[in-house]
Structures are given as structure tokens and as C-alpha cells.
Coordinates of N, CA and C in Angstrom, one line a residue:
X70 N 0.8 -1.2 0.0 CA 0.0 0.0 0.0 C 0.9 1.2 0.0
X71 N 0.9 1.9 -0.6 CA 1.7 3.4 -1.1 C 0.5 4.7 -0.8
X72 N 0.6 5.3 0.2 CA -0.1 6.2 0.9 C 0.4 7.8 0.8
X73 N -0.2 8.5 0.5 CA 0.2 10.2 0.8 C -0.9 10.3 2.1
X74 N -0.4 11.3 2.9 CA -1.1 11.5 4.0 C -1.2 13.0 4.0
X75 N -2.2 13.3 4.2 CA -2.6 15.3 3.5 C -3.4 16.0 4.9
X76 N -3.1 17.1 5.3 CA -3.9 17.4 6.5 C -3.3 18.3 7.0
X77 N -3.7 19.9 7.5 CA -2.8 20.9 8.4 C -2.1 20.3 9.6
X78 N -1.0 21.2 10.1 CA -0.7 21.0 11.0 C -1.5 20.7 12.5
X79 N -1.3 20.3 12.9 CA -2.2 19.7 13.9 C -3.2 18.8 13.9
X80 N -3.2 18.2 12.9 CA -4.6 17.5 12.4 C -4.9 15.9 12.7
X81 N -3.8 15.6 13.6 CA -3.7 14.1 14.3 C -3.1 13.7 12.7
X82 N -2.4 14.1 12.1 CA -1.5 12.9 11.0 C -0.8 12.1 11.7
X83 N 0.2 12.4 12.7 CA 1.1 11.5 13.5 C 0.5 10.0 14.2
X84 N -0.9 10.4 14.7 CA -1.6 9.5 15.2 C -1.9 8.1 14.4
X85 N -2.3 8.8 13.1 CA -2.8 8.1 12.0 C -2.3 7.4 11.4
X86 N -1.4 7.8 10.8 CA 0.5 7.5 10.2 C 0.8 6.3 11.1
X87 N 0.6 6.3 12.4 CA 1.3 5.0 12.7 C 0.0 3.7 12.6
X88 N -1.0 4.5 13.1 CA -2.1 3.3 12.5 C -2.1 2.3 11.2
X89 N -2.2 3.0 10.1 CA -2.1 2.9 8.7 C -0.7 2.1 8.7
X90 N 0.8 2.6 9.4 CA 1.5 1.6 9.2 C 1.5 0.5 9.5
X91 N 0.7 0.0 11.1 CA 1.1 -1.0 11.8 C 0.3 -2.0 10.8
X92 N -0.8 -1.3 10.4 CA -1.7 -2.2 9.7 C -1.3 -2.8 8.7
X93 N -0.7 -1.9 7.9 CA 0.0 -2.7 6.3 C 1.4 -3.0 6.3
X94 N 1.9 -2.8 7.4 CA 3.7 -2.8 8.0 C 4.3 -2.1 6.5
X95 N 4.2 -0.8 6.6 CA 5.2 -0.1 5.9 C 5.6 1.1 6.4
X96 N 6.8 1.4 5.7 CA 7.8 2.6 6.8 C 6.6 3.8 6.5
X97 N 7.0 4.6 7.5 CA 6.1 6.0 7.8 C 7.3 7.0 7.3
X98 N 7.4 7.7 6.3 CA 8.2 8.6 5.4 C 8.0 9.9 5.8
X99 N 8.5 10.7 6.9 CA 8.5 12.1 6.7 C 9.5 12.9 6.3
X100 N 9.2 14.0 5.5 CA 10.6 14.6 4.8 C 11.4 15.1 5.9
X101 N 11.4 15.3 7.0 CA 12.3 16.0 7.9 C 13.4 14.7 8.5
X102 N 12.5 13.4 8.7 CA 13.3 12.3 9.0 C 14.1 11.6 7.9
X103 N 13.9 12.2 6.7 CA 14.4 11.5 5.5 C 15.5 12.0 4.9
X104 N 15.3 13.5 5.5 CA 16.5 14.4 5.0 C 18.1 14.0 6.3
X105 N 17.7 13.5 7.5 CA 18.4 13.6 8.6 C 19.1 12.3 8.4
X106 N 18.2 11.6 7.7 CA 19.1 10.1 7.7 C 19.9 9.9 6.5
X107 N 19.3 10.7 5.2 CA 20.2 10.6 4.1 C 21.6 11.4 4.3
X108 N 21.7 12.8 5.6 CA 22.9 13.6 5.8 C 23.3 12.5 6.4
X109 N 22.8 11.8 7.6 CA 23.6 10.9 8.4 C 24.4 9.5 7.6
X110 N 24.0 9.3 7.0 CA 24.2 8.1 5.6 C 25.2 8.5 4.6
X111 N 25.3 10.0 4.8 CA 26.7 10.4 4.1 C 26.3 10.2 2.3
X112 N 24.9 10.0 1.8 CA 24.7 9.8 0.3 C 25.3 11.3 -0.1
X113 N 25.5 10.8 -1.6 CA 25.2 12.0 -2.8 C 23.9 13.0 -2.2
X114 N 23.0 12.5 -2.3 CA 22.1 13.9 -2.2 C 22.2 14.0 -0.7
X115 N 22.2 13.2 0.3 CA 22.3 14.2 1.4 C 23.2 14.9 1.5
X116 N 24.7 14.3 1.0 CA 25.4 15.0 1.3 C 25.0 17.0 0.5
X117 N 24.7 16.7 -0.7 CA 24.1 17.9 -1.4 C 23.1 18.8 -0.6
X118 N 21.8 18.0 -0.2 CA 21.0 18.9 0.8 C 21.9 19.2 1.9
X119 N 22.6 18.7 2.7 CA 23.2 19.1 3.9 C 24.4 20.5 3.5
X120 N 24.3 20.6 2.4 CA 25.4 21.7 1.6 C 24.2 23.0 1.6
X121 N 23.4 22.9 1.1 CA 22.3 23.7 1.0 C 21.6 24.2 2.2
X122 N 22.0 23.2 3.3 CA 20.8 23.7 4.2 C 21.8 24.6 5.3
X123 N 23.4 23.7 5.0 CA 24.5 25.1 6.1 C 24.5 25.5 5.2
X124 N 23.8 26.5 4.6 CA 24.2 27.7 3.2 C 22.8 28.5 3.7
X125 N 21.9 27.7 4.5 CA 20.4 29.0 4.4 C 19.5 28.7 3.2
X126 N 19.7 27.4 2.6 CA 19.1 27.6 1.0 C 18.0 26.7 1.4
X127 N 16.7 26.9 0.4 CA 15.9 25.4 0.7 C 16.4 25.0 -0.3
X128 N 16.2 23.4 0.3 CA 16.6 22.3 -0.9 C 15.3 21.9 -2.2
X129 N 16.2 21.8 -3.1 CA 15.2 22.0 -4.1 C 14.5 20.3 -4.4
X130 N 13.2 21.0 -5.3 CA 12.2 20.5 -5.4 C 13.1 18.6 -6.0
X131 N 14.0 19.2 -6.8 CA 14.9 17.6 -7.8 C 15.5 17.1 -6.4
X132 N 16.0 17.6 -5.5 CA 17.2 16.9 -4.7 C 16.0 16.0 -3.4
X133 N 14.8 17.2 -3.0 CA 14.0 16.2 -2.2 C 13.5 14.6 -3.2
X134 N 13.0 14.8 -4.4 CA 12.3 13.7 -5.4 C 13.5 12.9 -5.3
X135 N 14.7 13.5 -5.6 CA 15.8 12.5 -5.3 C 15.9 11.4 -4.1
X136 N 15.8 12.4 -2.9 CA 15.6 11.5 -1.8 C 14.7 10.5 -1.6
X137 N 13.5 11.1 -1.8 CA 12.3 10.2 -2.3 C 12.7 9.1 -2.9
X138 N 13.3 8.9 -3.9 CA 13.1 7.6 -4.8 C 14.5 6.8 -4.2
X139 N 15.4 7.5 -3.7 CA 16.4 6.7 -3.0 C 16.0 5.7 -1.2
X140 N 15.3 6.8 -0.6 CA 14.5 5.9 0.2 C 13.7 5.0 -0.1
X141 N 12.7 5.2 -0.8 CA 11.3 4.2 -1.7 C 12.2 2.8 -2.1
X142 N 13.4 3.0 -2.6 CA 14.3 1.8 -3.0 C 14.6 1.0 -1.9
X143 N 14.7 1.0 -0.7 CA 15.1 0.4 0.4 C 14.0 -0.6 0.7
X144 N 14.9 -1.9 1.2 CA 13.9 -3.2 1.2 C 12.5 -3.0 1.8
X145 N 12.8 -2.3 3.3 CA 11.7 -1.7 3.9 C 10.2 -1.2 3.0
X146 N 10.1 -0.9 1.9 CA 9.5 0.1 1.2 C 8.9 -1.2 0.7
X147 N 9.3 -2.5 -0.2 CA 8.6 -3.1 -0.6 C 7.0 -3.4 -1.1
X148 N 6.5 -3.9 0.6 CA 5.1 -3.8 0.9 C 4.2 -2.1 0.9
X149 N 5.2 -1.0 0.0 CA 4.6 0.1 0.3 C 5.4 0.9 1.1
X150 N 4.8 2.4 1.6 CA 5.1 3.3 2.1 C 4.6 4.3 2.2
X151 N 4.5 4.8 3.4 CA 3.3 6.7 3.8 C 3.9 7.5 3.5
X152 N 3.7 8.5 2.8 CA 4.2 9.9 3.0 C 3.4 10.9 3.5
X153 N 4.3 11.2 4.8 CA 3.8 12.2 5.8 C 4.5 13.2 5.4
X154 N 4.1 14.9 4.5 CA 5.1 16.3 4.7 C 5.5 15.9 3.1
X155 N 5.3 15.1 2.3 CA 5.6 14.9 1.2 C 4.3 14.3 -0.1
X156 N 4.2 14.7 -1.0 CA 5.0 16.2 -1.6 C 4.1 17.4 -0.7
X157 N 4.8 18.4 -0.8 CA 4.5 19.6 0.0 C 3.9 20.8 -1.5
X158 N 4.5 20.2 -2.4 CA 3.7 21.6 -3.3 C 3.0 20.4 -5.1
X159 N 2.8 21.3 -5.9 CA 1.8 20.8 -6.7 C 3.2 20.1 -8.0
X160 N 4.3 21.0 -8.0 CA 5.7 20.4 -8.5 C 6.0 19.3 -8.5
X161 N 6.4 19.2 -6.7 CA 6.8 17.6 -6.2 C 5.3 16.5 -6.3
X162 N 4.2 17.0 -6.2 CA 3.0 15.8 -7.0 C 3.6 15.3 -8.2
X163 N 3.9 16.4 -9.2 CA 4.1 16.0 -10.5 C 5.0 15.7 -11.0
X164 N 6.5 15.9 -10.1 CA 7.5 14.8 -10.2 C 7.4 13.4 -10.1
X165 N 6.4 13.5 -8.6 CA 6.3 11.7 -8.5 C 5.8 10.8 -10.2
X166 N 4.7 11.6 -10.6 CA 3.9 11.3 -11.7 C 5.3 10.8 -12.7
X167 N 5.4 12.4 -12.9 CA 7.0 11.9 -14.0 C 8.0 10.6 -14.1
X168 N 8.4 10.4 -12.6 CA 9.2 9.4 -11.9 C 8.4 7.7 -12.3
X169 N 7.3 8.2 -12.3 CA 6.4 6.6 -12.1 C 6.9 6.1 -10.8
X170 N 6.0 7.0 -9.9 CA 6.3 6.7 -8.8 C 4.8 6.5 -8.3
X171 N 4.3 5.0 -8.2 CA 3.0 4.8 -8.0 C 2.6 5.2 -6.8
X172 N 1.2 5.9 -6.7 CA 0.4 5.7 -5.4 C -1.0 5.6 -5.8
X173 N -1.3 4.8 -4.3 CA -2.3 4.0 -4.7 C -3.3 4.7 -3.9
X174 N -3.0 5.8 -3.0 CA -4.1 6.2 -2.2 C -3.6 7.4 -1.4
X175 N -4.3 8.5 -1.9 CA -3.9 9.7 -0.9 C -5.0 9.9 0.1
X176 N -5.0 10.0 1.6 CA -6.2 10.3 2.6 C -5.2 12.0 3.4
X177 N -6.9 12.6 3.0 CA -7.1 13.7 3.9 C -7.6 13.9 4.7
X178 N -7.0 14.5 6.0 CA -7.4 14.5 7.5 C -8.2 16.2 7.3
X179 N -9.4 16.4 7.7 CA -9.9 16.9 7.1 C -10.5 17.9 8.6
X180 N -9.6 19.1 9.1 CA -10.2 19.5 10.3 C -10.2 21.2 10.4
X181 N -11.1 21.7 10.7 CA -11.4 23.0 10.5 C -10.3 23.9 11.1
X182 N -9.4 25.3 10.7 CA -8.6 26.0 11.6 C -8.8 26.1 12.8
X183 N -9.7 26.9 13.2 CA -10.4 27.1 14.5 C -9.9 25.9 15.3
X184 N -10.5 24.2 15.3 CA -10.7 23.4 16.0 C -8.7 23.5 16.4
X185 N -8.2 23.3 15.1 CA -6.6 23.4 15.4 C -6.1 24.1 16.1
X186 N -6.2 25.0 16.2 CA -6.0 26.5 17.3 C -6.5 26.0 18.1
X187 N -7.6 26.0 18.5 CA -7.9 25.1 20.2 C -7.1 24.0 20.6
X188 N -7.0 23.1 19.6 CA -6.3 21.7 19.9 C -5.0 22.0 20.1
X189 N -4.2 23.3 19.7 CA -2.6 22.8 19.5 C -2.5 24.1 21.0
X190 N -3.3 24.8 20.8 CA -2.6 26.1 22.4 C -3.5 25.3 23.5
X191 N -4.1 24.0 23.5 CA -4.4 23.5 25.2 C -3.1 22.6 25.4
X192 N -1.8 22.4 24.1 CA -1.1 21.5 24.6 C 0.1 21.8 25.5
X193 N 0.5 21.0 26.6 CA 1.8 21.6 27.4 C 2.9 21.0 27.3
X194 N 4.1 21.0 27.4 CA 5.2 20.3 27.4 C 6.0 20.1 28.7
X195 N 6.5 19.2 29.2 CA 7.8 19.4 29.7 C 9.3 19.1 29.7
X196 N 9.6 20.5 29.2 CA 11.1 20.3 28.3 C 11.8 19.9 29.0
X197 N 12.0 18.7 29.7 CA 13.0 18.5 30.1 C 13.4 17.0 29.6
X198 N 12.2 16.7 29.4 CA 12.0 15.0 29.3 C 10.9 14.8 28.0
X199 N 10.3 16.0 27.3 CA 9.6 16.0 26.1 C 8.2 15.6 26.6
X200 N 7.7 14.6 27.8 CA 6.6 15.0 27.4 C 5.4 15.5 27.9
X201 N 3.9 15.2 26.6 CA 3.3 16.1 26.2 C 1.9 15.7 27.0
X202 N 1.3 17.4 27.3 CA -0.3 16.7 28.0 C -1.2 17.7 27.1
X203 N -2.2 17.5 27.4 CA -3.2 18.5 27.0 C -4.7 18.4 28.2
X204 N -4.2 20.2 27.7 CA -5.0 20.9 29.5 C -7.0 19.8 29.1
X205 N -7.1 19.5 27.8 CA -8.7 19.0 28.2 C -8.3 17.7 27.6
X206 N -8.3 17.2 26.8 CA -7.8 15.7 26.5 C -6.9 14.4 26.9
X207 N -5.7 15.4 27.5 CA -4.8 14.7 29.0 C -4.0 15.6 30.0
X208 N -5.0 16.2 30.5 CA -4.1 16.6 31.5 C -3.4 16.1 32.7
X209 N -2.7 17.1 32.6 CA -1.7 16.4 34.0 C -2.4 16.2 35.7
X210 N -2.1 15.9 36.5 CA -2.6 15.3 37.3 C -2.9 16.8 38.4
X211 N -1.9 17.4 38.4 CA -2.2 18.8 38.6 C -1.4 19.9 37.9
X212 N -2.6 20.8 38.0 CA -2.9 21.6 36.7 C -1.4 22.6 36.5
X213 N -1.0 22.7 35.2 CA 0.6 23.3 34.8 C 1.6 22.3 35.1
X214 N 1.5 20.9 36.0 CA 2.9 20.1 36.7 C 3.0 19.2 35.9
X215 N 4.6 18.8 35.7 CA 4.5 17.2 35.3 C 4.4 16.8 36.5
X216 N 3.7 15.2 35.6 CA 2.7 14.1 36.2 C 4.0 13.4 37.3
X217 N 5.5 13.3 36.5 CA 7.1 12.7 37.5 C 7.9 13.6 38.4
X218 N 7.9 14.7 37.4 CA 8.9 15.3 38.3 C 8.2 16.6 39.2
X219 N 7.3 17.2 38.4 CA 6.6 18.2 39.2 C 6.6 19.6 39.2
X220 N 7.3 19.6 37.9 CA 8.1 21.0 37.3 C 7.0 21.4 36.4
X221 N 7.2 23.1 36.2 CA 6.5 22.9 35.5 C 6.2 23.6 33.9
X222 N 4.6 23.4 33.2 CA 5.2 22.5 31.8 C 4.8 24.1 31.1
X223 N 4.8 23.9 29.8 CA 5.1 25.0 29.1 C 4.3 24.9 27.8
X224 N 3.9 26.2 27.8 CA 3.5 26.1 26.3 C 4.3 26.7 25.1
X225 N 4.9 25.7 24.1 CA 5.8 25.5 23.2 C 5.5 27.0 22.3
X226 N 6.3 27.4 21.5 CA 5.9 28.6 21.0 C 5.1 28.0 19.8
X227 N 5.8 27.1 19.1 CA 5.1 26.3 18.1 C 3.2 26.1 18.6
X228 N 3.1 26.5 19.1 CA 1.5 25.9 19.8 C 0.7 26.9 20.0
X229 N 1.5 28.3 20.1 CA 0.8 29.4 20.4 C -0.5 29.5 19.2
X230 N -1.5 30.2 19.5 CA -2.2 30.9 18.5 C -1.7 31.5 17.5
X231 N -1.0 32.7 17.8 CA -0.5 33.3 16.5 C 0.3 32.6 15.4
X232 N 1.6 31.8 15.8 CA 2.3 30.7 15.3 C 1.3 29.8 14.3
X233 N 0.3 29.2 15.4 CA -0.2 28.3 14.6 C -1.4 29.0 13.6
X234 N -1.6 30.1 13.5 CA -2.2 31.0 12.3 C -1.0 31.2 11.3
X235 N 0.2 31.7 11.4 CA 1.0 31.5 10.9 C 1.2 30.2 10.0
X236 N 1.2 29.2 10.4 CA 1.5 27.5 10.2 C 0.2 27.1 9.2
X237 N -0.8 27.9 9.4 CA -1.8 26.7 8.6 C -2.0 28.3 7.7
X238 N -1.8 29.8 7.3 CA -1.3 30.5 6.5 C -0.7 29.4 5.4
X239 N 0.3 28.9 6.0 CA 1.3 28.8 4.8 C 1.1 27.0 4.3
X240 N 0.3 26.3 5.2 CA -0.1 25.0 4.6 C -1.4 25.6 3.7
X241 N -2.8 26.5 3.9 CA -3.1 26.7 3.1 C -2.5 27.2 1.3
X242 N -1.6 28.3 1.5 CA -0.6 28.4 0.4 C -0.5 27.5 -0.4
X243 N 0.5 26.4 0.0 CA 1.6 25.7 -0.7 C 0.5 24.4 -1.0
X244 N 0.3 23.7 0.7 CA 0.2 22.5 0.3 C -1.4 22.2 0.1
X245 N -2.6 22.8 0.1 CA -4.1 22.7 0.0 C -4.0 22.9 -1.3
X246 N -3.4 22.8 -2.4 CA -3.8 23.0 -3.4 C -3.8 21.0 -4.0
X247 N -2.7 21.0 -3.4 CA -2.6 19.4 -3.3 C -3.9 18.6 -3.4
X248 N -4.8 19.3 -2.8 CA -6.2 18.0 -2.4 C -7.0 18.3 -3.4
X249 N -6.9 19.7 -4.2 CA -7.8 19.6 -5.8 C -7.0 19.0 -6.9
X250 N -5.6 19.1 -6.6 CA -4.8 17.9 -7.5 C -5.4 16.9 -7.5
X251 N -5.2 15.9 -6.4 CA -5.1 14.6 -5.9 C -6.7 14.1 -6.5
X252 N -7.5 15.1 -6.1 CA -9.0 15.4 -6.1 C -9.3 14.5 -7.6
X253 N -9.0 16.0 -8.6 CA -8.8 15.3 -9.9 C -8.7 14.6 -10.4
X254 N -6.8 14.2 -10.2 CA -6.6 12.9 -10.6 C -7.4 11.5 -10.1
X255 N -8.1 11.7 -9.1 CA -8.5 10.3 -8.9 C -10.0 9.6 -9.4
X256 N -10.5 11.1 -10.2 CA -11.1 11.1 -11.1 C -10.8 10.8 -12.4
X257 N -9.4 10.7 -12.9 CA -9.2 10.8 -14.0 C -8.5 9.1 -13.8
X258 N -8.0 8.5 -12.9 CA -7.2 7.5 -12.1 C -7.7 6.4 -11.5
X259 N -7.2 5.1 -11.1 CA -7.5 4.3 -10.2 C -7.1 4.8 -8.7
X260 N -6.6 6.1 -8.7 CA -6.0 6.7 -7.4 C -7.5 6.8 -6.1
X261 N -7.4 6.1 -5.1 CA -7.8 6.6 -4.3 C -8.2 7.4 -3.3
X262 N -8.5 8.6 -3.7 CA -8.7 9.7 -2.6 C -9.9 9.8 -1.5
X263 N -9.5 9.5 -0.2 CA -9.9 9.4 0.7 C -10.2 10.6 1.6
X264 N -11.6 11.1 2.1 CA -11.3 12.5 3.0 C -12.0 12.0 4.3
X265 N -11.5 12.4 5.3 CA -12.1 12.2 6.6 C -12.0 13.3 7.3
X266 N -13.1 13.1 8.2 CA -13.3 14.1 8.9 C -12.4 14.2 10.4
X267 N -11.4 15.0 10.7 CA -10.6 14.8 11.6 C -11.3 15.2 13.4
X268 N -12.1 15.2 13.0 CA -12.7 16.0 14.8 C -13.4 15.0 15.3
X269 N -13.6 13.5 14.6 CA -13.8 12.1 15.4 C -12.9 12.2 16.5
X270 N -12.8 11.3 16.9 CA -12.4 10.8 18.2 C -10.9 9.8 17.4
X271 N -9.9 9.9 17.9 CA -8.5 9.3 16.9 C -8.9 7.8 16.5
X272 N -9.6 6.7 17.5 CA -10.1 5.8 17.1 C -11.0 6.0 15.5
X273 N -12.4 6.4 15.8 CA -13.3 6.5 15.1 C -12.3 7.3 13.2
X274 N -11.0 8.2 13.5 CA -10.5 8.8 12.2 C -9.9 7.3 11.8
X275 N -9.5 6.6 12.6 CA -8.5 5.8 12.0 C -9.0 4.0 11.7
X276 N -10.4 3.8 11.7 CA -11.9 3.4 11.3 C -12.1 3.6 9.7
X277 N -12.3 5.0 9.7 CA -12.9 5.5 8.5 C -11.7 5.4 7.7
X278 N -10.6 5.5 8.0 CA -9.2 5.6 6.8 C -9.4 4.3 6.3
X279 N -8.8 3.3 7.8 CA -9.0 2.1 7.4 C -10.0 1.4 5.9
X280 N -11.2 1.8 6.7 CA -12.9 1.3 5.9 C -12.4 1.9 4.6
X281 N -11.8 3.4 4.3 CA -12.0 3.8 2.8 C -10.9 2.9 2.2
X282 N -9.7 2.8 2.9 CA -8.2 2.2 2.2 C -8.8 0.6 1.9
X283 N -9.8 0.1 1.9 CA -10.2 -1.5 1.6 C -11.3 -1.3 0.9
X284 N -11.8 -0.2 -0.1 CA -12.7 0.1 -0.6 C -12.2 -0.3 -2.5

């Protein structure tokens, strides 16, 4: 199974992503972990992106597709593979295409700004040991403390409101055009395009993926 995974920040993809793996046992592909392992792996293109990225440059649209098809090659990939964060613009869609880089099924986590904004500034951290609660969904045992040590927890700047208006600004931009691509093609395709509604309950989102991905 060859998966794209599509959805603003916040939108439980993380949650999902590992469901959809355990179920079809294929690696979970995010560009940020893909770029860290190809610099760490010492390849040609990492070593290239790792040139670009101590330079301040973004790495371009050919060197990520690169990465892409160099990972996708690895035994692991076989039975398939998710991509979470990839492709990010309507380009890297139409590289894959060019590449004949099959996918069999893109799902969209499908959840309103607003709800995101609520969900991501109730969450807390504690930086010391990473982890995470949430003041209505898990909170800590008393209110601001970690649950071990008793310190207390923080809200990440990443999580603020303004940030995260910022953050889904620029996923609107780049990557929502993606879902009237995908849209299309799966009209024109055997491509699967899946939309779910993300303000289920994480059980009930990862049900409905399931139910559409066996459709």
C-alpha cells in the first residue's frame, strides 16, 4: 500500500501515520526524518541537501524527489510506504507522476482552523523529558505540573495561536492545493482519494481511513 497523507498542522496525521503503518507494516516517510538520515548516511544527495541547508538555501524540489526515490528503494518500502510532509507543493506531486512513482491512495485528515487552534494552544510540554499533555484531552494530574517530576510545563511557541495561524497561513498556500490535484486525478485515475473528517475521536478517524483504504 503506497499512501500520501494530506492534512494541516495539527490534524492528528502523526496519530494516524502510525495506525495505517502497523496495519499494512510499511515505513512511515516524513521529509524531515528522511533528509536527517540521508545527511547521516553520508549519500550524494544528502550529502548535497546538507550543503544547501548550512548555506540557508531550501533544498530543491529535484534533490528532495531524489531523496524520495532513494528511500522508496530500500527493502523496507517493498510492501509500500506513507508519506507524511511529502509532496508539499503541486511540482513535487508532478515529479512523482513523471518518476512513475506509483500511489495507490492519498487520505485527507480533514479539520477546520479554529478546531486546530484550540487543539494545539491547550497543549503543554515538559522540556526537560519532552513529554506532552493536553490541559482537556490529558491533563496532567495537577494543573501546569509534570505528572514525575513536578516541574513545571510549558506552552511551546510552536503551539501558540499566533504561530499556529501562521502555520496553517502557509499550509493553506503551498500544500491545500494538493487536495484539488489529488481530487482530480482520482477522477481521471485508479488513485484513491480518501477524505475524513478529523474532529472524530482518533479511534473513530483511523476506522474510517481504514474502511476507505479497503474500498
Amino acid at each position: 500500500m503506497k499512501v500520501i497523507l494530506l492534512g494541516p498542522p495539527g490534524a492528528g496525521k502523526g496519530t494516524q501515520a502510525e495506525s495505517i503503518c502497523k496495519t499494512y507494516k510499511i515505513p512511515h516517510i516524513s521529509t524531515g526524518n528522511m533528509l536527517r538520515e540521508a545527511v547521516d548516511a553520508g549519500t550524494k544527495l544528502g550529502l548535497e541537501a546538507k550543503s544547501l541547508m548550512d548555506a540557508g538555501i531550501l533544498v530543491s524540489d529535484e534533490v528532495i524527489v531524489g531523496l524520495v526515490e532513494e528511500r522508496i528503494a530500500s527493502p523496507d518500502c517493498l510492501e509500500g510506504f506513507l508519506f507524511d510532509g511529502f509532496p508539499r507543493t503541486i511540482p513535487q506531486a508532478e515529479a512523482l507522476i513523471k518518476r512513475h512513482i506509483k500511489i495507490d491512495a492519498v487520505v485527507e485528515i480533514d479539520v477546520p482552523d479554529q478546531e486546530i487552534i484550540d487543539r494545539m494552544a491547550g497543549r503543554r510540554m515538559h522540556p526537560a523529558s519532552g513529554r506532552n499533555y493536553h490541559v482537556i484531552y490529558n491533563p496532567p494530574k495537577e494543573e501546569g505540573k509534570d505528572d514525575i517530576t513536578g516541574e513545571e510545563l510549558i506552552l511551546r511557541e510552536d503551539d501558540k495561536p499566533e504561530t499556529v495561524k501562521d502555520r496553517l497561513n502557509v499550509y493553506a498556500e503551498q500544500t491545500s492545493p494538493l487536495i484539488e490535484f489529488y481530487s482530480v486525478l482520482s477522477n481521471e485515475s485508479n488513485l484513491n482519494y480518501i477524505k475524513v473528517s478529523g474532529t472524530e475521536s482518533p479511534e473513530d478517524v483511523t476506522q474510517q481511513i481504514l474502511n476507505g483504504l479497503e474500498t
